[in-house]
mmCIF file of C-alpha atoms in Angstrom:
data_model
loop_
_atom_site.group_PDB
_atom_site.id
_atom_site.type_symbol
_atom_site.label_atom_id
_atom_site.label_comp_id
_atom_site.label_asym_id
_atom_site.label_seq_id
_atom_site.Cartn_x
_atom_site.Cartn_y
_atom_site.Cartn_z
ATOM 1 C CA UNK A 1 64.614 8.475 96.531
ATOM 2 C CA UNK A 2 64.789 4.948 96.225
ATOM 3 C CA UNK A 3 68.423 5.386 95.457
ATOM 4 C CA UNK A 4 68.828 7.103 98.688
ATOM 5 C CA UNK A 5 67.323 4.471 100.724
ATOM 6 C CA UNK A 6 69.576 1.863 99.209
ATOM 7 C CA UNK A 7 72.535 3.795 100.014
ATOM 8 C CA UNK A 8 71.345 4.532 103.345
ATOM 9 C CA UNK A 9 70.812 0.803 104.249
ATOM 10 C CA UNK A 10 74.195 -0.160 102.707
ATOM 11 C CA UNK A 11 76.047 2.461 104.757
ATOM 12 C CA UNK A 12 74.034 1.302 107.717
ATOM 13 C CA UNK A 13 75.161 -2.293 107.121
ATOM 14 C CA UNK A 14 78.502 -1.406 106.705
ATOM 15 C CA UNK A 15 78.549 0.647 109.861
ATOM 16 C CA UNK A 16 76.876 -2.071 111.695
ATOM 17 C CA UNK A 17 79.488 -4.664 110.231
ATOM 18 C CA UNK A 18 82.347 -2.361 111.297
ATOM 19 C CA UNK A 19 80.862 -1.910 114.675
ATOM 20 C CA UNK A 20 79.931 -5.435 115.260
ATOM 21 C CA UNK A 21 82.459 -8.218 113.676
ATOM 22 C CA UNK A 22 79.873 -10.834 114.664
ATOM 23 C CA UNK A 23 77.376 -9.638 112.282
ATOM 24 C CA UNK A 24 80.001 -9.922 109.311
ATOM 25 C CA UNK A 25 81.073 -13.220 110.486
ATOM 26 C CA UNK A 26 77.411 -14.470 110.512
ATOM 27 C CA UNK A 27 76.834 -13.225 107.006
ATOM 28 C CA UNK A 28 80.126 -14.698 105.864
ATOM 29 C CA UNK A 29 79.137 -18.362 107.498
ATOM 30 C CA UNK A 30 75.554 -18.057 106.108
ATOM 31 C CA UNK A 31 77.162 -17.466 102.735
ATOM 32 C CA UNK A 32 79.636 -20.478 103.220
ATOM 33 C CA UNK A 33 76.740 -22.955 104.628
ATOM 34 C CA UNK A 34 74.717 -22.090 101.399
ATOM 35 C CA UNK A 35 77.720 -22.703 99.186
ATOM 36 C CA UNK A 36 78.348 -26.064 101.182
ATOM 37 C CA UNK A 37 74.727 -27.109 100.594
ATOM 38 C CA UNK A 38 74.904 -26.351 96.894
ATOM 39 C CA UNK A 39 78.289 -28.360 96.547
ATOM 40 C CA UNK A 40 76.591 -31.145 98.324
ATOM 41 C CA UNK A 41 73.664 -31.054 96.019
ATOM 42 C CA UNK A 42 75.960 -31.255 92.972
ATOM 43 C CA UNK A 43 77.903 -34.145 94.448
ATOM 44 C CA UNK A 44 74.706 -36.128 94.923
ATOM 45 C CA UNK A 45 73.705 -35.477 91.414
ATOM 46 C CA UNK A 46 76.900 -36.336 90.020
ATOM 47 C CA UNK A 47 76.762 -39.741 91.901
ATOM 48 C CA UNK A 48 73.371 -40.433 90.610
ATOM 49 C CA UNK A 49 74.434 -39.659 87.067
ATOM 50 C CA UNK A 50 77.377 -42.046 87.665
ATOM 51 C CA UNK A 51 75.123 -44.716 89.197
ATOM 52 C CA UNK A 52 72.810 -44.328 85.923
ATOM 53 C CA UNK A 53 75.540 -44.450 83.420
ATOM 54 C CA UNK A 54 77.034 -47.799 85.343
ATOM 55 C CA UNK A 55 73.426 -49.436 85.226
ATOM 56 C CA UNK A 56 73.038 -48.593 81.488
ATOM 57 C CA UNK A 57 76.517 -49.967 80.672
ATOM 58 C CA UNK A 58 75.721 -53.195 82.529
ATOM 59 C CA UNK A 59 72.241 -53.537 80.735
ATOM 60 C CA UNK A 60 73.735 -52.785 77.444
ATOM 61 C CA UNK A 61 76.713 -55.313 78.072
ATOM 62 C CA UNK A 62 74.188 -57.892 79.281
ATOM 63 C CA UNK A 63 72.024 -57.378 76.020
ATOM 64 C CA UNK A 64 74.881 -57.672 73.909
ATOM 65 C CA UNK A 65 75.881 -61.178 75.568
ATOM 66 C CA UNK A 66 72.214 -62.237 75.141
ATOM 67 C CA UNK A 67 71.587 -61.098 71.608
ATOM 68 C CA UNK A 68 74.928 -61.417 70.021
ATOM 69 C CA UNK A 69 74.001 -64.462 68.030
ATOM 70 C CA UNK A 70 71.011 -62.710 66.273
ATOM 71 C CA UNK A 71 72.448 -62.290 62.832
ATOM 72 C CA UNK A 72 74.154 -65.671 62.857
ATOM 73 C CA UNK A 73 70.868 -67.377 63.905
ATOM 74 C CA UNK A 74 68.863 -65.657 61.229
ATOM 75 C CA UNK A 75 71.193 -67.083 58.827
ATOM 76 C CA UNK A 76 70.993 -70.561 60.422
ATOM 77 C CA UNK A 77 67.389 -70.444 60.110
ATOM 78 C CA UNK A 78 67.303 -70.775 56.411
ATOM 79 C CA UNK A 79 69.357 -73.964 56.867
ATOM 80 C CA UNK A 80 66.529 -75.364 59.267
ATOM 81 C CA UNK A 81 63.816 -74.408 56.765
ATOM 82 C CA UNK A 82 65.604 -76.361 54.066
ATOM 83 C CA UNK A 83 66.167 -79.294 56.211
ATOM 84 C CA UNK A 84 62.759 -79.279 57.216
ATOM 85 C CA UNK A 85 61.367 -79.026 53.676
ATOM 86 C CA UNK A 86 63.738 -81.756 52.636
ATOM 87 C CA UNK A 87 62.255 -84.060 55.159
ATOM 88 C CA UNK A 88 58.655 -83.449 54.329
ATOM 89 C CA UNK A 89 59.430 -84.141 50.750
ATOM 90 C CA UNK A 90 60.483 -87.593 51.230
ATOM 91 C CA UNK A 91 57.681 -89.847 50.310
ATOM 92 C CA UNK A 92 56.343 -92.546 52.827
ATOM 93 C CA UNK A 93 57.347 -95.369 50.487
ATOM 94 C CA UNK A 94 61.073 -94.013 50.468
ATOM 95 C CA UNK A 95 60.848 -93.648 54.270
ATOM 96 C CA UNK A 96 60.450 -97.461 54.743
ATOM 97 C CA UNK A 97 62.781 -98.600 52.011
ATOM 98 C CA UNK A 98 65.722 -100.168 53.627
ATOM 99 C CA UNK A 99 68.289 -98.240 51.423
ATOM 100 C CA UNK A 100 66.982 -94.964 52.311
ATOM 101 C CA UNK A 101 66.183 -95.603 55.935
ATOM 102 C CA UNK A 102 69.701 -94.835 57.120
ATOM 103 C CA UNK A 103 69.721 -91.440 55.293
ATOM 104 C CA UNK A 104 66.081 -90.428 56.548
ATOM 105 C CA UNK A 105 67.185 -91.270 60.132
ATOM 106 C CA UNK A 106 70.294 -89.300 59.786
ATOM 107 C CA UNK A 107 68.300 -86.336 58.316
ATOM 108 C CA UNK A 108 65.862 -86.676 61.247
ATOM 109 C CA UNK A 109 68.550 -86.838 64.033
ATOM 110 C CA UNK A 110 70.021 -83.464 62.449
ATOM 111 C CA UNK A 111 66.867 -81.708 62.695
ATOM 112 C CA UNK A 112 66.591 -82.925 66.360
ATOM 113 C CA UNK A 113 70.099 -81.778 66.972
ATOM 114 C CA UNK A 114 69.409 -78.548 65.267
ATOM 115 C CA UNK A 115 66.211 -77.885 67.522
ATOM 116 C CA UNK A 116 68.206 -78.806 70.436
ATOM 117 C CA UNK A 117 70.954 -76.179 69.615
ATOM 118 C CA UNK A 118 68.083 -73.570 69.244
ATOM 119 C CA UNK A 119 66.727 -74.413 72.521
ATOM 120 C CA UNK A 120 69.969 -74.167 74.364
ATOM 121 C CA UNK A 121 70.272 -70.597 72.804
ATOM 122 C CA UNK A 122 67.156 -69.353 73.598
ATOM 123 C CA UNK A 123 65.813 -69.642 70.251
ATOM 124 C CA UNK A 124 62.065 -70.847 70.141
ATOM 125 C CA UNK A 125 59.519 -71.377 67.635
ATOM 126 C CA UNK A 126 56.477 -69.190 67.340
ATOM 127 C CA UNK A 127 53.263 -70.991 67.627
ATOM 128 C CA UNK A 128 50.874 -69.963 64.764
ATOM 129 C CA UNK A 129 48.235 -72.371 63.424
ATOM 130 C CA UNK A 130 45.031 -71.708 65.298
ATOM 131 C CA UNK A 131 46.317 -68.817 67.113
ATOM 132 C CA UNK A 132 44.801 -65.202 66.599
ATOM 133 C CA UNK A 133 47.148 -63.152 64.162
ATOM 134 C CA UNK A 134 49.460 -60.957 66.475
ATOM 135 C CA UNK A 135 51.376 -58.547 64.387
ATOM 136 C CA UNK A 136 54.167 -58.607 66.653
ATOM 137 C CA UNK A 137 54.996 -62.246 65.884
ATOM 138 C CA UNK A 138 53.079 -63.040 62.522
ATOM 139 C CA UNK A 139 53.187 -61.606 59.036
ATOM 140 C CA UNK A 140 49.955 -62.063 57.197
ATOM 141 C CA UNK A 141 50.568 -62.944 53.595
ATOM 142 C CA UNK A 142 47.057 -63.830 52.411
ATOM 143 C CA UNK A 143 43.552 -64.112 53.657
ATOM 144 C CA UNK A 144 41.638 -67.218 53.043
ATOM 145 C CA UNK A 145 38.072 -68.021 53.135
ATOM 146 C CA UNK A 146 37.204 -70.050 56.279
ATOM 147 C CA UNK A 147 34.756 -71.214 58.849
ATOM 148 C CA UNK A 148 37.105 -70.037 61.440
ATOM 149 C CA UNK A 149 36.803 -66.548 63.193
ATOM 150 C CA UNK A 150 38.284 -63.873 61.094
ATOM 151 C CA UNK A 151 41.940 -63.291 62.211
ATOM 152 C CA UNK A 152 42.583 -66.967 63.044
ATOM 153 C CA UNK A 153 45.763 -68.151 61.491
ATOM 154 C CA UNK A 154 44.600 -71.067 59.042
ATOM 155 C CA UNK A 155 47.886 -71.725 57.140
ATOM 156 C CA UNK A 156 51.668 -71.274 57.917
ATOM 157 C CA UNK A 157 53.882 -70.860 55.236
ATOM 158 C CA UNK A 158 57.210 -70.257 57.118
ATOM 159 C CA UNK A 159 57.818 -70.863 60.726
ATOM 160 C CA UNK A 160 58.782 -67.831 62.724
ATOM 161 C CA UNK A 161 61.214 -67.856 65.689
ATOM 162 C CA UNK A 162 62.100 -65.596 68.751
ATOM 163 C CA UNK A 163 65.386 -65.283 70.501
ATOM 164 C CA UNK A 164 64.706 -64.886 74.103
ATOM 165 C CA UNK A 165 61.989 -62.086 74.100
ATOM 166 C CA UNK A 166 62.928 -60.579 70.861
ATOM 167 C CA UNK A 167 61.414 -61.408 67.627
ATOM 168 C CA UNK A 168 64.169 -63.280 65.296
ATOM 169 C CA UNK A 169 61.863 -63.721 62.261
ATOM 170 C CA UNK A 170 58.049 -63.242 61.980
ATOM 171 C CA UNK A 171 55.884 -66.317 61.075
ATOM 172 C CA UNK A 172 54.529 -66.025 57.359
ATOM 173 C CA UNK A 173 51.005 -67.136 57.732
ATOM 174 C CA UNK A 174 47.596 -67.185 56.077
ATOM 175 C CA UNK A 175 44.598 -65.776 57.936
ATOM 176 C CA UNK A 176 41.093 -66.486 58.183
ATOM 177 C CA UNK A 177 38.616 -63.970 56.546
ATOM 178 C CA UNK A 178 34.905 -64.006 56.868
ATOM 179 C CA UNK A 179 32.919 -65.788 54.367
ATOM 180 C CA UNK A 180 30.656 -63.713 52.015
#
């Protein structure tokens, strides 16, 4: 019975469409409008995707410019560490000696210039001493009995550095632990 009804409805439409060209034209116009709306929607999606790709590419390019020196900066940090250790190793009596004064002054000036270069390129030293341990910036190497609150940094073995807002190298630190 359902087959008969479907056939009857189809025949009725065909008869109506044959008798009334306006109905056929209306159906055709509605179909074209639906296709047009679908095409417009697809164009909007494509434009949004292109805009997203462009933004992503611009961000990637900006990040590449900002963080391009990361590997080089990590390598130069060891030079800064060695220079700092060398300056700390010079005894006070040699600092006052006229023969060594020029050498000490030159090494200190080199250290200041290196810090200035770091600052120009967005490389900053991470504060550690007296701070609370932050695993995003500090790497705890040992626990030290202390009267400070647990988790407070009481010893810095190696300075940590950031480049802009990213970690370049964590600070190697000793952390206070509760006394027994």
